[in-house]
mmCIF file of C-alpha atoms in Angstrom:
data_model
loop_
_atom_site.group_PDB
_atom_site.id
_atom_site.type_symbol
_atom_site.label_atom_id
_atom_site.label_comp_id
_atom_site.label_asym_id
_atom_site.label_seq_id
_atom_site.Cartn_x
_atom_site.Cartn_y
_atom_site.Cartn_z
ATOM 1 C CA UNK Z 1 111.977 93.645 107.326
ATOM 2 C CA UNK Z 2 115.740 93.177 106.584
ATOM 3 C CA UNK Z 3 114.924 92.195 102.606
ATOM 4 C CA UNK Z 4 116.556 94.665 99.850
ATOM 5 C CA UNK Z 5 113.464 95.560 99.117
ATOM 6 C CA UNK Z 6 112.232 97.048 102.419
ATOM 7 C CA UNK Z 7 115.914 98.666 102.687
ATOM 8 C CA UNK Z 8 115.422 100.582 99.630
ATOM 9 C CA UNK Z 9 111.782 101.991 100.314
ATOM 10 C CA UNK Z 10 113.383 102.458 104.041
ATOM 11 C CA UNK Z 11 116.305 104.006 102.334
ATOM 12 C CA UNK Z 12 114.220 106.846 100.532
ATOM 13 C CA UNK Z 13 112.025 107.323 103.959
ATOM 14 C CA UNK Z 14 115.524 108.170 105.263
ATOM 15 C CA UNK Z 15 116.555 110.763 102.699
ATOM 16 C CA UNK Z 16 113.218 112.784 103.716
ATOM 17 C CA UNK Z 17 110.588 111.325 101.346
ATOM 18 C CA UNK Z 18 107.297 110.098 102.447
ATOM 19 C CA UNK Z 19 106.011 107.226 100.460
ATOM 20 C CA UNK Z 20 102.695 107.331 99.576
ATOM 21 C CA UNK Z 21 100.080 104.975 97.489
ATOM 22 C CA UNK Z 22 98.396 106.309 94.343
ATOM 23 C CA UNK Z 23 95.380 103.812 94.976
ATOM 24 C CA UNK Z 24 92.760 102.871 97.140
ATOM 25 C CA UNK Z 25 90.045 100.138 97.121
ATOM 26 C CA UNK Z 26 87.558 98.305 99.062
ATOM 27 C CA UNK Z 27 89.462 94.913 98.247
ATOM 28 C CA UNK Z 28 92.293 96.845 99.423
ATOM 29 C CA UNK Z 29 91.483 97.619 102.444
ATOM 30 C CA UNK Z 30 89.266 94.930 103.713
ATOM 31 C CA UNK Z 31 91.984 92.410 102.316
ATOM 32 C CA UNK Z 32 94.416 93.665 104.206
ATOM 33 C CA UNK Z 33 97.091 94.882 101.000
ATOM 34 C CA UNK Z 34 97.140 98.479 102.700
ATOM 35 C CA UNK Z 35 98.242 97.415 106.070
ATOM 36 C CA UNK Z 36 100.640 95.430 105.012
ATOM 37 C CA UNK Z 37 102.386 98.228 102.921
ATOM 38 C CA UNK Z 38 101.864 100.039 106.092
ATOM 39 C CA UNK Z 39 103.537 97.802 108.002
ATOM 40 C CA UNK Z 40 106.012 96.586 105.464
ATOM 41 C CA UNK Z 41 106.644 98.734 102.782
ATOM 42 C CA UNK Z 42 107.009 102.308 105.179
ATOM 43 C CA UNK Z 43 103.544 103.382 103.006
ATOM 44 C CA UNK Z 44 102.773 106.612 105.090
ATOM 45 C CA UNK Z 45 99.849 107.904 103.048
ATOM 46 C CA UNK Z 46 97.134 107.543 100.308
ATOM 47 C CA UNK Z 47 95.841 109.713 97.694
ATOM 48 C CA UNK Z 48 93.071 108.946 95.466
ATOM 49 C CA UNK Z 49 90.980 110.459 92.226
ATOM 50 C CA UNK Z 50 88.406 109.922 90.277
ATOM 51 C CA UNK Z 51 90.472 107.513 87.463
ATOM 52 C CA UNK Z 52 91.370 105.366 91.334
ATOM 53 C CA UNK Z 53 87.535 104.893 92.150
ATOM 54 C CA UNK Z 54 86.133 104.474 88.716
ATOM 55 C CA UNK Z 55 88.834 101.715 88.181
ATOM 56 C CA UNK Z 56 88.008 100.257 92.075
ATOM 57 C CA UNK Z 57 84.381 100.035 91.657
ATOM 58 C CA UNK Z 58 84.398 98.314 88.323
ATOM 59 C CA UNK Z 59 85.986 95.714 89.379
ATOM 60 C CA UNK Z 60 84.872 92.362 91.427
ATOM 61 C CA UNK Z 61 82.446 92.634 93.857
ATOM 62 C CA UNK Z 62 83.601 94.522 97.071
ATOM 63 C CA UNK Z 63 80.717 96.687 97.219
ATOM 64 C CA UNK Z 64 78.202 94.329 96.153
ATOM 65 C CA UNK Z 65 76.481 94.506 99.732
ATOM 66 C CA UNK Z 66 76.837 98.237 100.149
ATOM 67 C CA UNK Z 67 75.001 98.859 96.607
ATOM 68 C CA UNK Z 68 72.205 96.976 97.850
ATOM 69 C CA UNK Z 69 72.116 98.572 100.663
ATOM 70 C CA UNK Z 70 72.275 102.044 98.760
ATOM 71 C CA UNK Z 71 69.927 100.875 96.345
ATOM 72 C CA UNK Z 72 67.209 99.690 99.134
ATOM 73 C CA UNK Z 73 67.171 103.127 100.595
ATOM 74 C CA UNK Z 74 66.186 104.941 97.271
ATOM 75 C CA UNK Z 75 69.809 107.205 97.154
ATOM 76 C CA UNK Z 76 70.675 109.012 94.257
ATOM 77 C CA UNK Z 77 73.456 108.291 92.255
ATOM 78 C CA UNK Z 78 75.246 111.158 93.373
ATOM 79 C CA UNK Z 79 74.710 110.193 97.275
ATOM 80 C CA UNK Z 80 75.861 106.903 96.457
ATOM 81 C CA UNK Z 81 79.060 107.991 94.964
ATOM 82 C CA UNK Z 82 79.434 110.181 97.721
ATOM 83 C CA UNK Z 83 78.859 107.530 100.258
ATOM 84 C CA UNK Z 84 80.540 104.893 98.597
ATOM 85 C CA UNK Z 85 84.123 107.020 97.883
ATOM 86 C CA UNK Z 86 84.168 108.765 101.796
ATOM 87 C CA UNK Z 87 83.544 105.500 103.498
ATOM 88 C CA UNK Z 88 86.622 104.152 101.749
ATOM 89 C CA UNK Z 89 88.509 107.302 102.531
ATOM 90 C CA UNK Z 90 87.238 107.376 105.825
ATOM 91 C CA UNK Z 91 88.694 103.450 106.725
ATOM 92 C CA UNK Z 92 91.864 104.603 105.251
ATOM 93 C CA UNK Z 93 92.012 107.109 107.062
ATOM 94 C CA UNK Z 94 91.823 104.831 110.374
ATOM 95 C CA UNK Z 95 94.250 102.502 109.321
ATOM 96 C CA UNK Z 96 96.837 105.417 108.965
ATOM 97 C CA UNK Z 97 95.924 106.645 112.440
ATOM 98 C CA UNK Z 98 98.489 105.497 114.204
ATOM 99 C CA UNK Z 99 101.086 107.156 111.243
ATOM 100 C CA UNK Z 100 99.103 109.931 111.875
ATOM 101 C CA UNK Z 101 99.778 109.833 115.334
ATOM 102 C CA UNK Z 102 103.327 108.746 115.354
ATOM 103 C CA UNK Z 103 104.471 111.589 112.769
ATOM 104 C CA UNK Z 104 102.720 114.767 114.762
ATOM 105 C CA UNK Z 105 100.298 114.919 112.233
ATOM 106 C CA UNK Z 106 102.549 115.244 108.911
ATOM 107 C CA UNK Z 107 101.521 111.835 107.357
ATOM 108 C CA UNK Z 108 98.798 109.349 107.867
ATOM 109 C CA UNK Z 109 96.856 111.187 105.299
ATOM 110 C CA UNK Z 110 94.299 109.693 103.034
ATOM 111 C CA UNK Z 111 93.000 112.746 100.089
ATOM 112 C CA UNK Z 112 89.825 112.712 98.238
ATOM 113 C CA UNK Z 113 89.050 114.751 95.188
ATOM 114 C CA UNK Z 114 86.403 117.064 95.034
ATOM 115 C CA UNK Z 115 84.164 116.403 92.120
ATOM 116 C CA UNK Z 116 85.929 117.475 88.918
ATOM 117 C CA UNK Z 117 83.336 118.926 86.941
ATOM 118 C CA UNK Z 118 83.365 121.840 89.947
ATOM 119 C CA UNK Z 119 87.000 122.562 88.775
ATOM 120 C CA UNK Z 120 85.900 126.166 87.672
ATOM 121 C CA UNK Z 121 82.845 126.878 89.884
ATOM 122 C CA UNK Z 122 84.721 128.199 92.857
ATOM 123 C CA UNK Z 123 81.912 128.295 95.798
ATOM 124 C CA UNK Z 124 80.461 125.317 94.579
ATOM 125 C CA UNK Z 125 84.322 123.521 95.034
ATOM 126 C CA UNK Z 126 84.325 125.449 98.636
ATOM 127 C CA UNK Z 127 80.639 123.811 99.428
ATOM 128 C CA UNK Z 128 82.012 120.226 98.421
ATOM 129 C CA UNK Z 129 84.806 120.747 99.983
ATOM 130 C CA UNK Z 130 83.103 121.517 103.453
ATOM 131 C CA UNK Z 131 80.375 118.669 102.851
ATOM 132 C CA UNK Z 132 83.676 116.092 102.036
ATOM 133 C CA UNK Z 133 85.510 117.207 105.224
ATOM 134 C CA UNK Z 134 82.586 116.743 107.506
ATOM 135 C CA UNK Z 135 81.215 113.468 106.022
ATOM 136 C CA UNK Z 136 84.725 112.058 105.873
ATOM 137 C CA UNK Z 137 84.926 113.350 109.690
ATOM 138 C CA UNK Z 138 88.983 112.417 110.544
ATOM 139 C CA UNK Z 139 91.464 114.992 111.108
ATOM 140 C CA UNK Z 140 94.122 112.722 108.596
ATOM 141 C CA UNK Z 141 91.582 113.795 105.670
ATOM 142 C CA UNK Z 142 92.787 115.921 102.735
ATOM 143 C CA UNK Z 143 90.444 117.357 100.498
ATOM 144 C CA UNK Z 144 92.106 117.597 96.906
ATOM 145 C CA UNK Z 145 91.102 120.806 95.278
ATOM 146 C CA UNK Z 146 92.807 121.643 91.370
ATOM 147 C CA UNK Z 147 94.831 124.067 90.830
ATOM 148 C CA UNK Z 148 92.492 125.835 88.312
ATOM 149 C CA UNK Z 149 92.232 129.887 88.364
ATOM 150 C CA UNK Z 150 88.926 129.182 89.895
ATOM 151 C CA UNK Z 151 90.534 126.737 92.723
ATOM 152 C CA UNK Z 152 92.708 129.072 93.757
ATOM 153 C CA UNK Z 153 90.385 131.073 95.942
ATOM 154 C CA UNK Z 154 88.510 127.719 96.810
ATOM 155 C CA UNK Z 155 91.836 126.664 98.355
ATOM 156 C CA UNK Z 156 91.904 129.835 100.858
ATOM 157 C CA UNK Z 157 88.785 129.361 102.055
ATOM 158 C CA UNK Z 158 88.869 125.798 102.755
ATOM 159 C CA UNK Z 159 92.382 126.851 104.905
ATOM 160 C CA UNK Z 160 90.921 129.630 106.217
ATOM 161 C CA UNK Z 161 88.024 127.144 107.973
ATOM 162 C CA UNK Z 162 90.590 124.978 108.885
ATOM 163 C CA UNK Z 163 90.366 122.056 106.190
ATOM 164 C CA UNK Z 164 93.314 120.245 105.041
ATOM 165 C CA UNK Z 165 93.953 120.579 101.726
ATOM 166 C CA UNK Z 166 95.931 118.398 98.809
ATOM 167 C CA UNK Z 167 96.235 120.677 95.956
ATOM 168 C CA UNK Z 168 96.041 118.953 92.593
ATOM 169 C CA UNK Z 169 96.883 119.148 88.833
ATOM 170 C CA UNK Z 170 99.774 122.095 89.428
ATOM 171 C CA UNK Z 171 102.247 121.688 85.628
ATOM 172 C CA UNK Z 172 103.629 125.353 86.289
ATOM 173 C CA UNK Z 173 106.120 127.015 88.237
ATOM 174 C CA UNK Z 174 103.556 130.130 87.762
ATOM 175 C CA UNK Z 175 100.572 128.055 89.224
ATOM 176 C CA UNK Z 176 102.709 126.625 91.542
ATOM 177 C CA UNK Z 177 103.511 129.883 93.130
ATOM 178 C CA UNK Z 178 100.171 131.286 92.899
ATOM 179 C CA UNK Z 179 99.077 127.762 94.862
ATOM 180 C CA UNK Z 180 101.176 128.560 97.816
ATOM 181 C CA UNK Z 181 100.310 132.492 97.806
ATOM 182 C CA UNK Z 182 96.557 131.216 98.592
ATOM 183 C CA UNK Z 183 97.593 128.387 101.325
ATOM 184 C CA UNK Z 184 99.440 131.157 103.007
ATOM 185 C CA UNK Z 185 95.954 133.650 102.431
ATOM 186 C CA UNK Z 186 94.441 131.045 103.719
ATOM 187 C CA UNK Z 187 96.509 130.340 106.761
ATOM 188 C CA UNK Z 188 96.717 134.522 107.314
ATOM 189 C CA UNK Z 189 92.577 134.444 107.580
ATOM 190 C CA UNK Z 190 92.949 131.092 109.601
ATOM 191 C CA UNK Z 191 94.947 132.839 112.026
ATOM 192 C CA UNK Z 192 92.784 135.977 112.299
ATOM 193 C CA UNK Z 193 89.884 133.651 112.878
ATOM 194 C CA UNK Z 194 91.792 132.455 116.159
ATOM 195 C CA UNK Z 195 92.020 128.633 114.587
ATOM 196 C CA UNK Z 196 94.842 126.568 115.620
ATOM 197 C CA UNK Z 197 97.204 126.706 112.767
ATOM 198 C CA UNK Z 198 99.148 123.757 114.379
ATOM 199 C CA UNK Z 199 95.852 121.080 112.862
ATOM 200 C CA UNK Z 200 95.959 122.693 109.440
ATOM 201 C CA UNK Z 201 98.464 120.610 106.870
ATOM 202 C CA UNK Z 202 98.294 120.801 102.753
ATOM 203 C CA UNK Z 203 100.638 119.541 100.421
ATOM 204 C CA UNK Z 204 101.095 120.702 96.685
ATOM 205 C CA UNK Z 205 100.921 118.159 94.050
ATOM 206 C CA UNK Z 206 103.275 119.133 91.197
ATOM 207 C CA UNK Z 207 102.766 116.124 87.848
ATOM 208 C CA UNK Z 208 105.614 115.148 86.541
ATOM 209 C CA UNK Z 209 105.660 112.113 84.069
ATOM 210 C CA UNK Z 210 102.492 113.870 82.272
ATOM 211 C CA UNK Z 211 105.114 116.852 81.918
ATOM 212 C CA UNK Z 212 107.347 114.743 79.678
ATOM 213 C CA UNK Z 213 104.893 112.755 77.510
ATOM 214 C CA UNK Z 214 103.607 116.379 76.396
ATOM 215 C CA UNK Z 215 106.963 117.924 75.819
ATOM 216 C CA UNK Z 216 108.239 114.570 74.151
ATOM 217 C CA UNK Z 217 105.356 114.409 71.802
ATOM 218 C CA UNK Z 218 106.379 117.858 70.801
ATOM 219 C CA UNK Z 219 110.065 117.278 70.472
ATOM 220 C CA UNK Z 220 109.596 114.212 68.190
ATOM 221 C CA UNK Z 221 107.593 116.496 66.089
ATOM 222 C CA UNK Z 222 110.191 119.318 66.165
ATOM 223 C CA UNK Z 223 112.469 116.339 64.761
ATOM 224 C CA UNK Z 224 115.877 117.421 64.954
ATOM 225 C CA UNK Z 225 118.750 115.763 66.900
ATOM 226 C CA UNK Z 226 119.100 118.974 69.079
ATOM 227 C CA UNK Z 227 115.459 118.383 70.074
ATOM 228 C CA UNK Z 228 115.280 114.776 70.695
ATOM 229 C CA UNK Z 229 118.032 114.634 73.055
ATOM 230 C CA UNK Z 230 116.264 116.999 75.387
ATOM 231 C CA UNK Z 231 113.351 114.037 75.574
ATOM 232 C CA UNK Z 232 112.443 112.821 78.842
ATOM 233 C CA UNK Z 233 114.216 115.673 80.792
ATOM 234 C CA UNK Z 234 111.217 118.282 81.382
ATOM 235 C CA UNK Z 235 109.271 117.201 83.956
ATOM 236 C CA UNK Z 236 112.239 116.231 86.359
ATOM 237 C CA UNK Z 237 113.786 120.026 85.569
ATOM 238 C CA UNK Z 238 109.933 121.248 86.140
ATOM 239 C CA UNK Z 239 109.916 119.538 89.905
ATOM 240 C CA UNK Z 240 113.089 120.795 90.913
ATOM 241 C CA UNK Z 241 112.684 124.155 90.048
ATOM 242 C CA UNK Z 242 109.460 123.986 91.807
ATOM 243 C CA UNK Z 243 111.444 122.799 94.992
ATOM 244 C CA UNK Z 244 113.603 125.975 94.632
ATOM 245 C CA UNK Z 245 110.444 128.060 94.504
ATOM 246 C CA UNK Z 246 109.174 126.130 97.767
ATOM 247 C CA UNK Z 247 112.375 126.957 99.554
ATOM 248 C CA UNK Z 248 111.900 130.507 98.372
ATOM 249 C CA UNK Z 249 108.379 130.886 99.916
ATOM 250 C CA UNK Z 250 108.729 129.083 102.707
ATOM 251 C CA UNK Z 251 111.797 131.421 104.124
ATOM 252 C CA UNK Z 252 110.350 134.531 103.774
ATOM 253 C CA UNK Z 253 109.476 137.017 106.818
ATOM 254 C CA UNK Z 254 106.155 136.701 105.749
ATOM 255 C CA UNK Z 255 106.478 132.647 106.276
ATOM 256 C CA UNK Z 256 108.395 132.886 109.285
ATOM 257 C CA UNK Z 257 105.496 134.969 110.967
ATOM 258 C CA UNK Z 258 103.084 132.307 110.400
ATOM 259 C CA UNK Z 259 105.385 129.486 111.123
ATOM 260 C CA UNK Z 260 105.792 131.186 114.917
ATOM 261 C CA UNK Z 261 102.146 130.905 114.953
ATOM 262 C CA UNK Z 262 102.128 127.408 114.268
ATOM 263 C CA UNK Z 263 101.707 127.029 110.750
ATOM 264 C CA UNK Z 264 103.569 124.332 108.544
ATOM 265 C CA UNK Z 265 104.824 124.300 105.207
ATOM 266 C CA UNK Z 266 102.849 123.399 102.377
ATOM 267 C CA UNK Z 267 104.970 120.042 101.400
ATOM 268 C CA UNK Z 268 105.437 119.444 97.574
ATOM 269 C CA UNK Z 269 104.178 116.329 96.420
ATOM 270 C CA UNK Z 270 105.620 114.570 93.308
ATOM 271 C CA UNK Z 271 102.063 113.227 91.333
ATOM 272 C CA UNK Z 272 102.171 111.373 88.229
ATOM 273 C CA UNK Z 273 105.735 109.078 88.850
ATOM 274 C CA UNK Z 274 104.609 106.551 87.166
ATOM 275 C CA UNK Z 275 107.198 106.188 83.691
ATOM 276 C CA UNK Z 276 104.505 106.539 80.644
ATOM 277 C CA UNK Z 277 107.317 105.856 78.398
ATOM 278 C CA UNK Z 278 108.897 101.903 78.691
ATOM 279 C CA UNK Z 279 112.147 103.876 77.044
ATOM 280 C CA UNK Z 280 112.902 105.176 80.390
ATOM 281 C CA UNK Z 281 113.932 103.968 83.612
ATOM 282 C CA UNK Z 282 110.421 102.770 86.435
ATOM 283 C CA UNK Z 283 112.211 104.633 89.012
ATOM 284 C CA UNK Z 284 113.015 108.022 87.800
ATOM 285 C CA UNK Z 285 110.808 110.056 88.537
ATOM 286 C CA UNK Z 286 111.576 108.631 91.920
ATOM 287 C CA UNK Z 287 115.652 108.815 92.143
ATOM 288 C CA UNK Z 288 115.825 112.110 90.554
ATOM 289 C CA UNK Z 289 113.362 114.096 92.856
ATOM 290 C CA UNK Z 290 114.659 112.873 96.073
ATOM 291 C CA UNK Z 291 114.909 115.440 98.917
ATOM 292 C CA UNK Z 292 114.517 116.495 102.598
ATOM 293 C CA UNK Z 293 110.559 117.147 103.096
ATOM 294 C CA UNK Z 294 108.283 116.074 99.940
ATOM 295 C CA UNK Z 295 105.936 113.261 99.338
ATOM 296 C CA UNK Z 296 106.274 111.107 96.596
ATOM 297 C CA UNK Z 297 102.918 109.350 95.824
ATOM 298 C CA UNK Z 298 103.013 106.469 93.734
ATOM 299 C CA UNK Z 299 101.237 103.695 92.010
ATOM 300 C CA UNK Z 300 102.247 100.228 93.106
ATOM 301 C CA UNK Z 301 103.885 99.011 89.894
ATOM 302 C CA UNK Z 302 106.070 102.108 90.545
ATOM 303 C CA UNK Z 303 106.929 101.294 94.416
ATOM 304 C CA UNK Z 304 107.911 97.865 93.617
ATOM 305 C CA UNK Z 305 110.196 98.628 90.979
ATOM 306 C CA UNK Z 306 111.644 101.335 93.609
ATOM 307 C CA UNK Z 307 111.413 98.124 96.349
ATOM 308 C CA UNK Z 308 113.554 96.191 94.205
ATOM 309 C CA UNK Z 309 115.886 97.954 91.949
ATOM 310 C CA UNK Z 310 116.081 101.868 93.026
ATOM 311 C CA UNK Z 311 119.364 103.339 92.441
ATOM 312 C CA UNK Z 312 119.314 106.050 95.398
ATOM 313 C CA UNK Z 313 122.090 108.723 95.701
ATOM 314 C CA UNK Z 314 121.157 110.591 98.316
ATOM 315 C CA UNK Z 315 119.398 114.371 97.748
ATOM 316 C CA UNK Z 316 119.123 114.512 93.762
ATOM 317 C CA UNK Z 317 117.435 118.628 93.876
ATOM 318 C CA UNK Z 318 119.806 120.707 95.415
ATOM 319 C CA UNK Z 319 122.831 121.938 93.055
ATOM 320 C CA UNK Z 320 119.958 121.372 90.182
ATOM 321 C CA UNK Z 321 118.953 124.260 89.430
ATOM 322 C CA UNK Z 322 120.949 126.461 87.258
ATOM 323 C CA UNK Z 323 120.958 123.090 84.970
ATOM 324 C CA UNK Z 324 117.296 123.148 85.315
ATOM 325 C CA UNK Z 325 116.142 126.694 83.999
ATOM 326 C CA UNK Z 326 119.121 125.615 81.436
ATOM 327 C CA UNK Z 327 117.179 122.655 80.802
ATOM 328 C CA UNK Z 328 113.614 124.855 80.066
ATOM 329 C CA UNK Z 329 115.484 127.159 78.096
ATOM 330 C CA UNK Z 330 116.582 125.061 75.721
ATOM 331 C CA UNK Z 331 113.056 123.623 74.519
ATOM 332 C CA UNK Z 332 111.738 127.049 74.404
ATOM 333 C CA UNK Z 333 114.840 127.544 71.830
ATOM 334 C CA UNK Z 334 113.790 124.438 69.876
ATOM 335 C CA UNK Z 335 110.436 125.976 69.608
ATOM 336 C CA UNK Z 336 108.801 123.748 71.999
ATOM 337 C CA UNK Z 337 106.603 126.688 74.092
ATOM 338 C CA UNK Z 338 106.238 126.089 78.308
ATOM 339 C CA UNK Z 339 103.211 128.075 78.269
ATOM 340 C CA UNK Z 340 101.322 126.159 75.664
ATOM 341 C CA UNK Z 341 102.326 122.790 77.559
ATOM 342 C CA UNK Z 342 101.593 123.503 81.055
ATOM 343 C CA UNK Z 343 97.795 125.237 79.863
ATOM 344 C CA UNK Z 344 97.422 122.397 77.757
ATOM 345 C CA UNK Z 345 98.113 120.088 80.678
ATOM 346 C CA UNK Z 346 96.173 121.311 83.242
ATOM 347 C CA UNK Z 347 92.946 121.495 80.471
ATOM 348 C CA UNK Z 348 93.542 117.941 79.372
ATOM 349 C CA UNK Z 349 93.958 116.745 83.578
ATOM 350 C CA UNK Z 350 90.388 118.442 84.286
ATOM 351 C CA UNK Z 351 88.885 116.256 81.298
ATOM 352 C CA UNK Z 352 90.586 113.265 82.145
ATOM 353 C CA UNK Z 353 89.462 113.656 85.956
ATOM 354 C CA UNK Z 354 86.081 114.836 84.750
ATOM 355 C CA UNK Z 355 85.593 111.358 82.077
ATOM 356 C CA UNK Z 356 87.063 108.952 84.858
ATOM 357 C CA UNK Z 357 84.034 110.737 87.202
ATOM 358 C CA UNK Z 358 81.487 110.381 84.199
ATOM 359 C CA UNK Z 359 82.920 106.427 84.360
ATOM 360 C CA UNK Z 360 82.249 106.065 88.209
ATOM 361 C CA UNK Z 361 78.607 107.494 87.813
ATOM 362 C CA UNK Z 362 78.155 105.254 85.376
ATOM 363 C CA UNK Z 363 79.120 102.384 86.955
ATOM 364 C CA UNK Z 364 77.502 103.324 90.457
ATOM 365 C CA UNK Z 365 73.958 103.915 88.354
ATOM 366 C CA UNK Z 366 74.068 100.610 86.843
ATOM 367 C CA UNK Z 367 74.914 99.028 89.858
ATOM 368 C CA UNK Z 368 72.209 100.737 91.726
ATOM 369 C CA UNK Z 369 69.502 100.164 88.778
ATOM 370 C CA UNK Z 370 70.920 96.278 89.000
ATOM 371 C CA UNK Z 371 70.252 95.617 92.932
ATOM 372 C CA UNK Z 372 66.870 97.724 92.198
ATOM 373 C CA UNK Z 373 65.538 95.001 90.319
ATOM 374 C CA UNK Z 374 66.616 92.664 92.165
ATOM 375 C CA UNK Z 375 64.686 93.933 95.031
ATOM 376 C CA UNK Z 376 61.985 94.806 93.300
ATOM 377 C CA UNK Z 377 61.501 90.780 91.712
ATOM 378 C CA UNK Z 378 62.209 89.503 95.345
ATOM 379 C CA UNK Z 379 58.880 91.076 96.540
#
């Protein structure tokens, strides 16, 4: 563990920033790549979507057996999908035990997504969200529940019955805001229900890299100098002025009342740090959110590139922030409208979410229909 690249994941662990993998497969975990960035690569935590699973189950044959097995017993494809996804989750979730453990409960935590076509049907988001925790069954579970209007209230509920909660697809300060309002509803009923606050952890997962490639496709069509030099500089400004709104919230007398109770802060998360454009640096949506108490989850390509050439200086949000709203001010004077962006974000995130889950039905039925007749010709 004394290689530059170990230093420099070690490095960011040091500056307050949990590491977490963006991916999670069967091949993954039974081939032992998780443990070792576990045990190597200070990997504290996994989150996963529907894009993660569609890609894991179409590819080799890791879950050969279990389809069989699935398909022998007659399951729907929806049961299948369901079993499939939460006993991946659910191994995950052991081999981070002991991070679990070690960290008081803070990481070690594996998410799951709801299903993304519930992403405005509030109780039915709050039913899969109870049905997820309890099939799951592991106290390092998140449930990931969007940040729609309609998941707002879903995200109360599931605090209020003491379910952990990773709260996806949040592009605006706005949302952002009203995200932690309902954790701390949530923690307020929690705590009037006589639950132990102290088991109850969430985490807010602001995008960032999706941030930019909407805003840059905007500026380039804008087309002026003035407008292209403010490319690639939204979603980092975005992040850090959430961080200022987290430090906000998360002081007040209202906070500090639950916090006595036992309550802890809703973490930001940085989502989406993979670069989408190859004109930028790999790492920065690493380097320039680095800070005291967030989660950075990323896909691998992006943690080796951080493993091996990461230029780290130390906390890169604080003394941000006047630059920041500076930053946002100036594409609204370009004509390039933070409203329309963020809605049109969070729309296009449901439909990506909700084609990647269309792709791992898919996949699981003809897998299912396959072993079927199989079975059927071996009679």
């Amino acid at each position: 563990m004394s290689d530059s690249s170990t230093d420099r994941l070690g490095r960011l662990s040091e500056l307050g920033v949990s590491v977490w993998l963006d991916d999670l497969s069967r091949e993954r975990l039974t081939g032992g790549g998780l443990k070792a960035l576990v045990d190597e690569k200070h990997v504290v935590g996994v989150t996963t979507n529907p894009t993660i699973f569609a890609g894991a189950l179409s590819k080799g044959d890791s879950y050969d057996e279990q389809m069989s097995t699935l398909a022998g017993q007659g399951v729907s494809v929806d049961e299948a999908v369901l079993a499939v996804t939460t006993d991946d989750v659910r191994h995950a979730c052991d081999l981070l035990k002991d991070v679990y453990d070690a960290t008081g409960g803070q990481d070690g935590r594996v998410s799951i997504e709801v299903d993304p076509r519930l992403a405005k049907d509030t109780e039915r988001t709050i039913e899969q969200a109870r049905v997820l925790w309890q099939t799951v069954d592991r106290p390092n579970l998140f449930v990931k529940i969007p940040a729609t209007m309609e998941g707002l209230p879903a995200i109360t509920q599931a605090i209020s019955e003491g379910i952990s909660v990773n709260v996806t697809l949040i592009f605006s300060l706005d949302r952002y805001r009203a995200v932690a309002a309902a954790y701390l509803d949530g923690l307020e009923r929690a705590h009037a229900a006589g639950l132990d606050l102290g088991g109850i952890r969430s985490v807010a997962s602001f995008f960032v890299s999706r941030v930019d490639t909407e805003f840059d496709k905007r500026l380039d069509a804008v087309g002026t100098d003035e407008a292209r030099a403010l490319r690639g500089k939204a979603g980092i400004a975005n992040a850090r002025l959430a961080f200022e709104a987290y430090e906000e919230i998360f002081s007040t007398p209202r906070w500090e009342e639950l916090a006595a109770a036992g309550a802890h802060p809703q973490r930001p998360l940085w989502a989406s740090t993979g670069v989408k454009d190859p004109a930028y640096p790999d790492t920065m949506y690493v380097d320039e959110l680095v800070v005291d108490g967030v989660v950075n989850t990323m896909p691998e390509k992006t943690m080796q590139a951080v493993a091996d050439h990461s230029e780290l200086r130390g906390d890169t949000i604080h003394g941000t922030y006047a630059e920041s709203r500076q930053l946002l001010d100036e594409l609204e004077r370009v004509g390039v409208s933070y409203t329309d962006v963020v809605q049109v974000l969070e729309e296009e995130g449901v439909e990506k979410f909700e084609k990647s889950w269309s792709e791992l039905l898919e996949t699981v039925e003809a897998a299912l229909q396959g072993r079927t007749v199989t079975q059927e010709a071996a009679k």
